[in-house]
Amino acid sequence: MNIYSRATNLFGKYVNVESKIFRKLKDNLKKAKIKTPVEAYGSLVLFVTVSAVIVSLLFLFFLSLLTVGINLSAIVMNIVVAIFVGVICGAFTYYYPSFIISEKKGKIENSLAFVSIYMSTLTKSGFQPQNIFKMLSKFNDYPAAASEARKINHEVNKLGMDLRTSLEKAIARSPSPDWTEFLSGIKNSIETGGNLDKYLEEKSKGYTKGYKRKLESFGKTLTLLMNLYITVIIVGTIFFIIVSSLMGAVGGIPVGTIKLFHYITVFGGLPLVTAILITLVKSASPWSE
């Protein structure tokens, strides 16, 4: 029995697929190409949430036993922290398909300048539109765009679908507004007999300028995040430890409680914030391909 089956057996009856929250999850699973029924994935979200609360509670009680002992304040704090951890883990599981969509969106948009130049070059070389997508599907330097092109190529050359219909389906499942606009322009050029070569050339120039602006913006963002990390996170953690130690010395707060806060901050909070920062930098990077 895999984890989805176990989660469905335990929590499947609590998943209402008609509710707004799970309808949105169903759409995200489809766009993220996660081939798991929404009932099973929704059950997994609940399973992860409850499991995280239980595991965190056991760990925190064990940590309290080694440091401050078991008292009312420690019990209350442990319960609050465990619930918080459970909510965070559950939310991460729920939004994981959205993260995949966002990552794919970023990869496609970061590659559009190069993809449009490549497609423009193929058009000038005399390739037909359906063959352009066939060639793009083999353009593995940018796998996100190649994956979308591979789907179009499969529908046209393997399933016999006409290119216009395939482009409509690609537009409907597109994770990126820019990619949607790009495909819509190609589709309109094909339908109206417009100059596809001219369209791709103009779009490649626009995407190239946008990519240059994105590089400049990323440099500024990276500088800001690094300054924020050093001044707020690192210095802030040291400042918190010093101030809380002084408060414990003059304010009558038990030393064990102060130590517990220090352990949670250093071994929990700091690594978590660092991981979040790394994720933000990676997601904002124009080189995410």
PDB file of C-alpha atoms in Angstrom:
ATOM      1  CA  MET A   1       0.000   0.000   0.000  1.00  0.00           C
ATOM      2  CA  ASN A   2       1.542   3.331  -1.076  1.00  0.00           C
ATOM      3  CA  ILE A   3       1.250   6.581   0.820  1.00  0.00           C
ATOM      4  CA  TYR A   4      -1.653   7.841  -1.322  1.00  0.00           C
ATOM      5  CA  SER A   5      -3.711   4.727  -0.591  1.00  0.00           C
ATOM      6  CA  ARG A   6      -2.941   4.916   3.118  1.00  0.00           C
ATOM      7  CA  ALA A   7      -3.813   8.621   3.235  1.00  0.00           C
ATOM      8  CA  THR A   8      -7.054   8.056   1.300  1.00  0.00           C
ATOM      9  CA  ASN A   9      -8.107   5.274   3.676  1.00  0.00           C
ATOM     10  CA  LEU A  10      -7.545   7.551   6.669  1.00  0.00           C
ATOM     11  CA  PHE A  11      -8.718  10.935   5.400  1.00  0.00           C
ATOM     12  CA  GLY A  12     -10.529  10.349   2.103  1.00  0.00           C
ATOM     13  CA  LYS A  13     -13.956  10.896   3.687  1.00  0.00           C
ATOM     14  CA  TYR A  14     -12.936  14.436   4.667  1.00  0.00           C
ATOM     15  CA  VAL A  15     -12.033  15.478   1.110  1.00  0.00           C
ATOM     16  CA  ASN A  16     -14.910  17.208  -0.677  1.00  0.00           C
ATOM     17  CA  VAL A  17     -13.832  17.469  -4.312  1.00  0.00           C
ATOM     18  CA  GLU A  18     -16.684  19.902  -5.042  1.00  0.00           C
ATOM     19  CA  SER A  19     -15.436  22.475  -2.546  1.00  0.00           C
ATOM     20  CA  LYS A  20     -13.628  25.532  -3.887  1.00  0.00           C
ATOM     21  CA  ILE A  21     -10.302  24.654  -2.267  1.00  0.00           C
ATOM     22  CA  PHE A  22     -10.163  21.190  -3.845  1.00  0.00           C
ATOM     23  CA  ARG A  23     -11.455  22.350  -7.252  1.00  0.00           C
ATOM     24  CA  LYS A  24      -8.517  24.717  -7.382  1.00  0.00           C
ATOM     25  CA  LEU A  25      -6.210  21.873  -6.335  1.00  0.00           C
ATOM     26  CA  LYS A  26      -7.601  19.709  -9.152  1.00  0.00           C
ATOM     27  CA  ASP A  27      -6.820  22.400 -11.736  1.00  0.00           C
ATOM     28  CA  ASN A  28      -3.298  22.845 -10.360  1.00  0.00           C
ATOM     29  CA  LEU A  29      -2.628  19.101 -10.432  1.00  0.00           C
ATOM     30  CA  LYS A  30      -3.638  19.042 -14.101  1.00  0.00           C
ATOM     31  CA  LYS A  31      -1.463  22.022 -15.045  1.00  0.00           C
ATOM     32  CA  ALA A  32       1.476  20.640 -13.052  1.00  0.00           C
ATOM     33  CA  LYS A  33       1.036  17.271 -14.827  1.00  0.00           C
ATOM     34  CA  ILE A  34       0.792  15.399 -11.520  1.00  0.00           C
ATOM     35  CA  LYS A  35      -1.143  12.261 -12.406  1.00  0.00           C
ATOM     36  CA  THR A  36      -2.774  11.796  -9.009  1.00  0.00           C
ATOM     37  CA  PRO A  37      -6.547  12.023  -8.377  1.00  0.00           C
ATOM     38  CA  VAL A  38      -7.543  15.065  -6.359  1.00  0.00           C
ATOM     39  CA  GLU A  39      -9.142  12.800  -3.724  1.00  0.00           C
ATOM     40  CA  ALA A  40      -5.821  11.039  -3.132  1.00  0.00           C
ATOM     41  CA  TYR A  41      -3.743  14.227  -3.138  1.00  0.00           C
ATOM     42  CA  GLY A  42      -6.190  16.036  -0.850  1.00  0.00           C
ATOM     43  CA  SER A  43      -5.999  13.103   1.563  1.00  0.00           C
ATOM     44  CA  LEU A  44      -2.201  13.338   1.405  1.00  0.00           C
ATOM     45  CA  VAL A  45      -2.390  17.014   2.431  1.00  0.00           C
ATOM     46  CA  LEU A  46      -4.403  16.091   5.539  1.00  0.00           C
ATOM     47  CA  PHE A  47      -2.141  13.115   6.264  1.00  0.00           C
ATOM     48  CA  VAL A  48       1.003  15.260   6.096  1.00  0.00           C
ATOM     49  CA  THR A  49      -0.556  17.933   8.321  1.00  0.00           C
ATOM     50  CA  VAL A  50      -1.600  15.520  11.074  1.00  0.00           C
ATOM     51  CA  SER A  51       1.644  13.518  10.880  1.00  0.00           C
ATOM     52  CA  ALA A  52       3.746  16.688  11.137  1.00  0.00           C
ATOM     53  CA  VAL A  53       1.820  17.804  14.234  1.00  0.00           C
ATOM     54  CA  ILE A  54       2.301  14.430  15.943  1.00  0.00           C
ATOM     55  CA  VAL A  55       6.002  14.094  15.080  1.00  0.00           C
ATOM     56  CA  SER A  56       6.745  17.706  16.054  1.00  0.00           C
ATOM     57  CA  LEU A  57       4.887  17.308  19.336  1.00  0.00           C
ATOM     58  CA  LEU A  58       6.846  14.180  20.259  1.00  0.00           C
ATOM     59  CA  PHE A  59      10.156  15.810  19.329  1.00  0.00           C
ATOM     60  CA  LEU A  60       9.415  19.016  21.253  1.00  0.00           C
ATOM     61  CA  PHE A  61       8.296  17.135  24.357  1.00  0.00           C
ATOM     62  CA  PHE A  62      11.497  15.109  24.241  1.00  0.00           C
ATOM     63  CA  LEU A  63      13.528  18.307  23.814  1.00  0.00           C
ATOM     64  CA  SER A  64      11.684  19.949  26.717  1.00  0.00           C
ATOM     65  CA  LEU A  65      12.327  16.930  28.888  1.00  0.00           C
ATOM     66  CA  LEU A  66      16.067  17.302  28.285  1.00  0.00           C
ATOM     67  CA  THR A  67      16.136  21.066  28.865  1.00  0.00           C
ATOM     68  CA  VAL A  68      13.390  22.668  30.980  1.00  0.00           C
ATOM     69  CA  GLY A  69      11.414  19.659  32.074  1.00  0.00           C
ATOM     70  CA  ILE A  70       7.672  19.234  31.603  1.00  0.00           C
ATOM     71  CA  ASN A  71       5.671  22.209  32.878  1.00  0.00           C
ATOM     72  CA  LEU A  72       2.537  24.052  31.765  1.00  0.00           C
ATOM     73  CA  SER A  73       4.317  26.770  29.778  1.00  0.00           C
ATOM     74  CA  ALA A  74       6.456  24.201  27.941  1.00  0.00           C
ATOM     75  CA  ILE A  75       3.390  22.075  27.125  1.00  0.00           C
ATOM     76  CA  VAL A  76       1.450  25.055  25.741  1.00  0.00           C
ATOM     77  CA  MET A  77       4.417  26.272  23.708  1.00  0.00           C
ATOM     78  CA  ASN A  78       5.094  22.779  22.345  1.00  0.00           C
ATOM     79  CA  ILE A  79       1.478  22.392  21.235  1.00  0.00           C
ATOM     80  CA  VAL A  80       1.446  25.810  19.543  1.00  0.00           C
ATOM     81  CA  VAL A  81       4.743  25.150  17.738  1.00  0.00           C
ATOM     82  CA  ALA A  82       3.628  21.650  16.675  1.00  0.00           C
ATOM     83  CA  ILE A  83       0.373  22.988  15.221  1.00  0.00           C
ATOM     84  CA  PHE A  84       2.311  25.721  13.425  1.00  0.00           C
ATOM     85  CA  VAL A  85       4.715  23.152  11.927  1.00  0.00           C
ATOM     86  CA  GLY A  86       1.778  20.973  10.872  1.00  0.00           C
ATOM     87  CA  VAL A  87       0.041  23.878   9.141  1.00  0.00           C
ATOM     88  CA  ILE A  88       3.272  24.835   7.347  1.00  0.00           C
ATOM     89  CA  CYS A  89       3.872  21.257   6.139  1.00  0.00           C
ATOM     90  CA  GLY A  90       0.250  20.861   5.047  1.00  0.00           C
ATOM     91  CA  ALA A  91       0.284  24.191   3.221  1.00  0.00           C
ATOM     92  CA  PHE A  92       3.524  23.271   1.457  1.00  0.00           C
ATOM     93  CA  THR A  93       2.018  19.967   0.293  1.00  0.00           C
ATOM     94  CA  TYR A  94      -1.158  21.695  -0.904  1.00  0.00           C
ATOM     95  CA  TYR A  95       0.712  24.396  -2.798  1.00  0.00           C
ATOM     96  CA  TYR A  96       3.381  22.054  -4.188  1.00  0.00           C
ATOM     97  CA  PRO A  97       1.614  21.777  -7.591  1.00  0.00           C
ATOM     98  CA  SER A  98       1.479  25.591  -7.689  1.00  0.00           C
ATOM     99  CA  PHE A  99       5.230  25.673  -7.054  1.00  0.00           C
ATOM    100  CA  ILE A 100       5.764  23.322 -10.005  1.00  0.00           C
ATOM    101  CA  ILE A 101       3.557  25.504 -12.217  1.00  0.00           C
ATOM    102  CA  SER A 102       5.380  28.638 -11.094  1.00  0.00           C
ATOM    103  CA  GLU A 103       8.767  27.015 -11.693  1.00  0.00           C
ATOM    104  CA  LYS A 104       7.736  25.879 -15.169  1.00  0.00           C
ATOM    105  CA  LYS A 105       6.317  29.341 -15.890  1.00  0.00           C
ATOM    106  CA  GLY A 106       9.627  30.940 -14.923  1.00  0.00           C
ATOM    107  CA  LYS A 107      11.645  28.496 -17.012  1.00  0.00           C
ATOM    108  CA  ILE A 108       9.515  29.066 -20.089  1.00  0.00           C
ATOM    109  CA  GLU A 109       9.602  32.847 -19.733  1.00  0.00           C
ATOM    110  CA  ASN A 110      13.365  32.840 -19.146  1.00  0.00           C
ATOM    111  CA  SER A 111      13.871  30.815 -22.314  1.00  0.00           C
ATOM    112  CA  LEU A 112      11.456  32.711 -24.571  1.00  0.00           C
ATOM    113  CA  ALA A 113      14.137  35.060 -25.913  1.00  0.00           C
ATOM    114  CA  PHE A 114      16.252  32.117 -27.086  1.00  0.00           C
ATOM    115  CA  VAL A 115      13.314  29.961 -28.180  1.00  0.00           C
ATOM    116  CA  SER A 116      11.821  32.759 -30.302  1.00  0.00           C
ATOM    117  CA  ILE A 117      15.205  33.420 -31.954  1.00  0.00           C
ATOM    118  CA  TYR A 118      15.552  29.696 -32.703  1.00  0.00           C
ATOM    119  CA  MET A 119      12.032  29.494 -34.155  1.00  0.00           C
ATOM    120  CA  SER A 120      12.573  32.679 -36.186  1.00  0.00           C
ATOM    121  CA  THR A 121      15.747  31.196 -37.659  1.00  0.00           C
ATOM    122  CA  LEU A 122      13.905  27.993 -38.597  1.00  0.00           C
ATOM    123  CA  THR A 123      11.120  29.988 -40.255  1.00  0.00           C
ATOM    124  CA  LYS A 124      13.616  31.967 -42.326  1.00  0.00           C
ATOM    125  CA  SER A 125      15.177  28.653 -43.361  1.00  0.00           C
ATOM    126  CA  GLY A 126      11.871  27.566 -44.892  1.00  0.00           C
ATOM    127  CA  PHE A 127      10.530  25.208 -42.208  1.00  0.00           C
ATOM    128  CA  GLN A 128       6.757  24.773 -42.005  1.00  0.00           C
ATOM    129  CA  PRO A 129       5.099  25.652 -38.650  1.00  0.00           C
ATOM    130  CA  GLN A 130       4.449  22.014 -37.650  1.00  0.00           C
ATOM    131  CA  ASN A 131       8.076  21.152 -38.391  1.00  0.00           C
ATOM    132  CA  ILE A 132       9.243  24.126 -36.327  1.00  0.00           C
ATOM    133  CA  PHE A 133       7.602  22.607 -33.246  1.00  0.00           C
ATOM    134  CA  LYS A 134       9.118  19.246 -34.139  1.00  0.00           C
ATOM    135  CA  MET A 135      12.581  20.804 -34.144  1.00  0.00           C
ATOM    136  CA  LEU A 136      11.820  22.778 -30.967  1.00  0.00           C
ATOM    137  CA  SER A 137      10.826  19.550 -29.203  1.00  0.00           C
ATOM    138  CA  LYS A 138      14.452  18.419 -29.634  1.00  0.00           C
ATOM    139  CA  PHE A 139      15.846  21.724 -28.311  1.00  0.00           C
ATOM    140  CA  ASN A 140      16.903  20.245 -24.964  1.00  0.00           C
ATOM    141  CA  ASP A 141      18.877  23.279 -23.829  1.00  0.00           C
ATOM    142  CA  TYR A 142      15.502  24.631 -22.662  1.00  0.00           C
ATOM    143  CA  PRO A 143      13.538  21.568 -21.507  1.00  0.00           C
ATOM    144  CA  ALA A 144      10.401  23.408 -20.314  1.00  0.00           C
ATOM    145  CA  ALA A 145       9.704  24.921 -23.744  1.00  0.00           C
ATOM    146  CA  ALA A 146      10.830  21.699 -25.441  1.00  0.00           C
ATOM    147  CA  SER A 147       8.332  19.736 -23.336  1.00  0.00           C
ATOM    148  CA  GLU A 148       5.463  21.959 -24.491  1.00  0.00           C
ATOM    149  CA  ALA A 149       6.626  21.681 -28.116  1.00  0.00           C
ATOM    150  CA  ARG A 150       6.945  17.903 -27.749  1.00  0.00           C
ATOM    151  CA  LYS A 151       3.293  17.683 -26.754  1.00  0.00           C
ATOM    152  CA  ILE A 152       2.242  19.765 -29.779  1.00  0.00           C
ATOM    153  CA  ASN A 153       4.435  17.680 -32.091  1.00  0.00           C
ATOM    154  CA  HIS A 154       2.959  14.450 -30.701  1.00  0.00           C
ATOM    155  CA  GLU A 155      -0.606  15.648 -31.244  1.00  0.00           C
ATOM    156  CA  VAL A 156       0.082  16.832 -34.801  1.00  0.00           C
ATOM    157  CA  ASN A 157       2.452  14.186 -36.168  1.00  0.00           C
ATOM    158  CA  LYS A 158       1.372  11.139 -34.128  1.00  0.00           C
ATOM    159  CA  LEU A 159      -2.327  11.696 -33.432  1.00  0.00           C
ATOM    160  CA  GLY A 160      -3.136  13.501 -36.689  1.00  0.00           C
ATOM    161  CA  MET A 161      -4.523  16.627 -35.022  1.00  0.00           C
ATOM    162  CA  ASP A 162      -4.353  19.844 -37.026  1.00  0.00           C
ATOM    163  CA  LEU A 163      -1.873  22.426 -35.757  1.00  0.00           C
ATOM    164  CA  ARG A 164      -4.525  25.052 -34.966  1.00  0.00           C
ATOM    165  CA  THR A 165      -6.412  22.712 -32.614  1.00  0.00           C
ATOM    166  CA  SER A 166      -3.184  21.558 -30.986  1.00  0.00           C
ATOM    167  CA  LEU A 167      -2.152  25.167 -30.383  1.00  0.00           C
ATOM    168  CA  GLU A 168      -5.552  25.875 -28.801  1.00  0.00           C
ATOM    169  CA  LYS A 169      -5.002  22.988 -26.372  1.00  0.00           C
ATOM    170  CA  ALA A 170      -1.466  24.187 -25.633  1.00  0.00           C
ATOM    171  CA  ILE A 171      -2.796  27.678 -24.909  1.00  0.00           C
ATOM    172  CA  ALA A 172      -5.422  26.247 -22.521  1.00  0.00           C
ATOM    173  CA  ARG A 173      -2.849  24.321 -20.471  1.00  0.00           C
ATOM    174  CA  SER A 174      -0.130  26.978 -20.639  1.00  0.00           C
ATOM    175  CA  PRO A 175       1.431  27.863 -17.248  1.00  0.00           C
ATOM    176  CA  SER A 176       2.762  31.189 -18.550  1.00  0.00           C
ATOM    177  CA  PRO A 177       0.866  34.256 -19.857  1.00  0.00           C
ATOM    178  CA  ASP A 178       3.839  35.132 -22.082  1.00  0.00           C
ATOM    179  CA  TRP A 179       3.873  31.643 -23.595  1.00  0.00           C
ATOM    180  CA  THR A 180       0.096  31.882 -24.087  1.00  0.00           C
ATOM    181  CA  GLU A 181       0.494  35.191 -25.930  1.00  0.00           C
ATOM    182  CA  PHE A 182       3.353  33.791 -28.018  1.00  0.00           C
ATOM    183  CA  LEU A 183       1.383  30.713 -29.104  1.00  0.00           C
ATOM    184  CA  SER A 184      -1.739  32.809 -29.741  1.00  0.00           C
ATOM    185  CA  GLY A 185       0.252  35.017 -32.103  1.00  0.00           C
ATOM    186  CA  ILE A 186       1.554  31.982 -33.987  1.00  0.00           C
ATOM    187  CA  LYS A 187      -1.967  30.552 -34.194  1.00  0.00           C
ATOM    188  CA  ASN A 188      -3.398  33.841 -35.495  1.00  0.00           C
ATOM    189  CA  SER A 189      -0.611  34.159 -38.079  1.00  0.00           C
ATOM    190  CA  ILE A 190      -1.368  30.654 -39.363  1.00  0.00           C
ATOM    191  CA  GLU A 191      -5.145  31.220 -39.461  1.00  0.00           C
ATOM    192  CA  THR A 192      -5.014  34.605 -41.197  1.00  0.00           C
ATOM    193  CA  GLY A 193      -2.091  33.817 -43.482  1.00  0.00           C
ATOM    194  CA  GLY A 194       0.021  36.477 -41.800  1.00  0.00           C
ATOM    195  CA  ASN A 195       3.778  36.835 -41.968  1.00  0.00           C
ATOM    196  CA  LEU A 196       4.949  34.317 -39.356  1.00  0.00           C
ATOM    197  CA  ASP A 197       8.595  35.135 -40.069  1.00  0.00           C
ATOM    198  CA  LYS A 198       7.998  38.816 -39.293  1.00  0.00           C
ATOM    199  CA  TYR A 199       6.013  37.991 -36.146  1.00  0.00           C
ATOM    200  CA  LEU A 200       8.704  35.716 -34.711  1.00  0.00           C
ATOM    201  CA  GLU A 201      11.430  38.224 -35.516  1.00  0.00           C
ATOM    202  CA  GLU A 202       9.589  41.042 -33.716  1.00  0.00           C
ATOM    203  CA  LYS A 203       8.781  38.855 -30.707  1.00  0.00           C
ATOM    204  CA  SER A 204      12.394  37.690 -30.415  1.00  0.00           C
ATOM    205  CA  LYS A 205      13.571  41.312 -30.281  1.00  0.00           C
ATOM    206  CA  GLY A 206      11.029  42.144 -27.582  1.00  0.00           C
ATOM    207  CA  TYR A 207      11.842  39.062 -25.490  1.00  0.00           C
ATOM    208  CA  THR A 208      15.579  39.774 -25.760  1.00  0.00           C
ATOM    209  CA  LYS A 209      15.103  43.289 -24.399  1.00  0.00           C
ATOM    210  CA  GLY A 210      12.919  41.911 -21.616  1.00  0.00           C
ATOM    211  CA  TYR A 211      15.556  39.317 -20.719  1.00  0.00           C
ATOM    212  CA  LYS A 212      18.221  42.018 -20.417  1.00  0.00           C
ATOM    213  CA  ARG A 213      15.964  43.997 -18.066  1.00  0.00           C
ATOM    214  CA  LYS A 214      15.342  40.848 -16.049  1.00  0.00           C
ATOM    215  CA  LEU A 215      19.091  40.297 -15.613  1.00  0.00           C
ATOM    216  CA  GLU A 216      19.533  43.839 -14.315  1.00  0.00           C
ATOM    217  CA  SER A 217      16.585  43.466 -11.945  1.00  0.00           C
ATOM    218  CA  PHE A 218      17.900  40.139 -10.638  1.00  0.00           C
ATOM    219  CA  GLY A 219      21.275  41.696  -9.809  1.00  0.00           C
ATOM    220  CA  LYS A 220      19.580  44.370  -7.712  1.00  0.00           C
ATOM    221  CA  THR A 221      17.293  41.837  -6.029  1.00  0.00           C
ATOM    222  CA  LEU A 222      20.213  39.563  -5.164  1.00  0.00           C
ATOM    223  CA  THR A 223      22.108  42.448  -3.545  1.00  0.00           C
ATOM    224  CA  LEU A 224      19.031  43.411  -1.517  1.00  0.00           C
ATOM    225  CA  LEU A 225      18.397  39.846  -0.329  1.00  0.00           C
ATOM    226  CA  MET A 226      22.012  39.332   0.724  1.00  0.00           C
ATOM    227  CA  ASN A 227      22.023  42.591   2.706  1.00  0.00           C
ATOM    228  CA  LEU A 228      18.713  41.614   4.285  1.00  0.00           C
ATOM    229  CA  TYR A 229      20.018  38.160   5.206  1.00  0.00           C
ATOM    230  CA  ILE A 230      23.175  39.496   6.839  1.00  0.00           C
ATOM    231  CA  THR A 231      21.636  42.425   8.714  1.00  0.00           C
ATOM    232  CA  VAL A 232      18.281  40.960   9.731  1.00  0.00           C
ATOM    233  CA  ILE A 233      18.711  37.193   9.892  1.00  0.00           C
ATOM    234  CA  ILE A 234      22.306  36.679  11.049  1.00  0.00           C
ATOM    235  CA  VAL A 235      22.708  39.826  13.159  1.00  0.00           C
ATOM    236  CA  GLY A 236      19.079  39.591  14.305  1.00  0.00           C
ATOM    237  CA  THR A 237      19.581  36.038  15.566  1.00  0.00           C
ATOM    238  CA  ILE A 238      22.697  37.010  17.508  1.00  0.00           C
ATOM    239  CA  PHE A 239      20.903  40.064  18.927  1.00  0.00           C
ATOM    240  CA  PHE A 240      17.925  37.907  19.979  1.00  0.00           C
ATOM    241  CA  ILE A 241      20.183  35.437  21.779  1.00  0.00           C
ATOM    242  CA  ILE A 242      22.003  38.228  23.638  1.00  0.00           C
ATOM    243  CA  VAL A 243      18.821  40.103  24.624  1.00  0.00           C
ATOM    244  CA  SER A 244      16.943  36.972  25.686  1.00  0.00           C
ATOM    245  CA  SER A 245      19.927  35.867  27.787  1.00  0.00           C
ATOM    246  CA  LEU A 246      19.981  39.262  29.537  1.00  0.00           C
ATOM    247  CA  MET A 247      16.224  39.074  30.096  1.00  0.00           C
ATOM    248  CA  GLY A 248      16.672  35.659  31.634  1.00  0.00           C
ATOM    249  CA  ALA A 249      19.361  36.996  33.947  1.00  0.00           C
ATOM    250  CA  VAL A 250      17.434  40.062  35.180  1.00  0.00           C
ATOM    251  CA  GLY A 251      13.808  39.194  34.495  1.00  0.00           C
ATOM    252  CA  GLY A 252      13.400  35.931  36.312  1.00  0.00           C
ATOM    253  CA  ILE A 253      12.699  33.857  33.212  1.00  0.00           C
ATOM    254  CA  PRO A 254      13.837  30.250  33.770  1.00  0.00           C
ATOM    255  CA  VAL A 255      17.172  29.479  32.133  1.00  0.00           C
ATOM    256  CA  GLY A 256      15.746  26.278  30.672  1.00  0.00           C
ATOM    257  CA  THR A 257      13.024  28.207  28.833  1.00  0.00           C
ATOM    258  CA  ILE A 258      15.593  30.627  27.400  1.00  0.00           C
ATOM    259  CA  LYS A 259      17.752  27.717  26.261  1.00  0.00           C
ATOM    260  CA  LEU A 260      14.746  26.082  24.595  1.00  0.00           C
ATOM    261  CA  PHE A 261      14.009  29.283  22.657  1.00  0.00           C
ATOM    262  CA  HIS A 262      17.673  29.430  21.624  1.00  0.00           C
ATOM    263  CA  TYR A 263      17.628  25.821  20.404  1.00  0.00           C
ATOM    264  CA  ILE A 264      14.455  26.401  18.378  1.00  0.00           C
ATOM    265  CA  THR A 265      15.839  29.629  16.875  1.00  0.00           C
ATOM    266  CA  VAL A 266      19.291  28.297  15.968  1.00  0.00           C
ATOM    267  CA  PHE A 267      18.410  24.745  14.899  1.00  0.00           C
ATOM    268  CA  GLY A 268      14.928  25.425  13.524  1.00  0.00           C
ATOM    269  CA  GLY A 269      14.292  29.033  12.603  1.00  0.00           C
ATOM    270  CA  LEU A 270      17.667  29.927  11.092  1.00  0.00           C
ATOM    271  CA  PRO A 271      17.930  26.897   8.746  1.00  0.00           C
ATOM    272  CA  LEU A 272      14.291  27.363   7.712  1.00  0.00           C
ATOM    273  CA  VAL A 273      14.760  31.041   6.830  1.00  0.00           C
ATOM    274  CA  THR A 274      18.000  30.212   4.989  1.00  0.00           C
ATOM    275  CA  ALA A 275      16.233  27.527   2.951  1.00  0.00           C
ATOM    276  CA  ILE A 276      13.430  29.961   2.097  1.00  0.00           C
ATOM    277  CA  LEU A 277      15.962  32.587   0.989  1.00  0.00           C
ATOM    278  CA  ILE A 278      17.807  30.091  -1.225  1.00  0.00           C
ATOM    279  CA  THR A 279      14.486  29.067  -2.779  1.00  0.00           C
ATOM    280  CA  LEU A 280      13.578  32.709  -3.447  1.00  0.00           C
ATOM    281  CA  VAL A 281      16.939  33.396  -5.094  1.00  0.00           C
ATOM    282  CA  LYS A 282      16.705  30.271  -7.222  1.00  0.00           C
ATOM    283  CA  SER A 283      13.136  31.014  -8.311  1.00  0.00           C
ATOM    284  CA  ALA A 284      14.012  34.608  -9.233  1.00  0.00           C
ATOM    285  CA  SER A 285      17.112  33.643 -11.190  1.00  0.00           C
ATOM    286  CA  PRO A 286      16.937  34.154 -14.976  1.00  0.00           C
ATOM    287  CA  TRP A 287      19.238  31.129 -15.276  1.00  0.00           C
ATOM    288  CA  SER A 288      16.760  28.749 -13.620  1.00  0.00           C
ATOM    289  CA  GLU A 289      16.785  26.517 -16.719  1.00  0.00           C
TER     290      GLU A 289
END
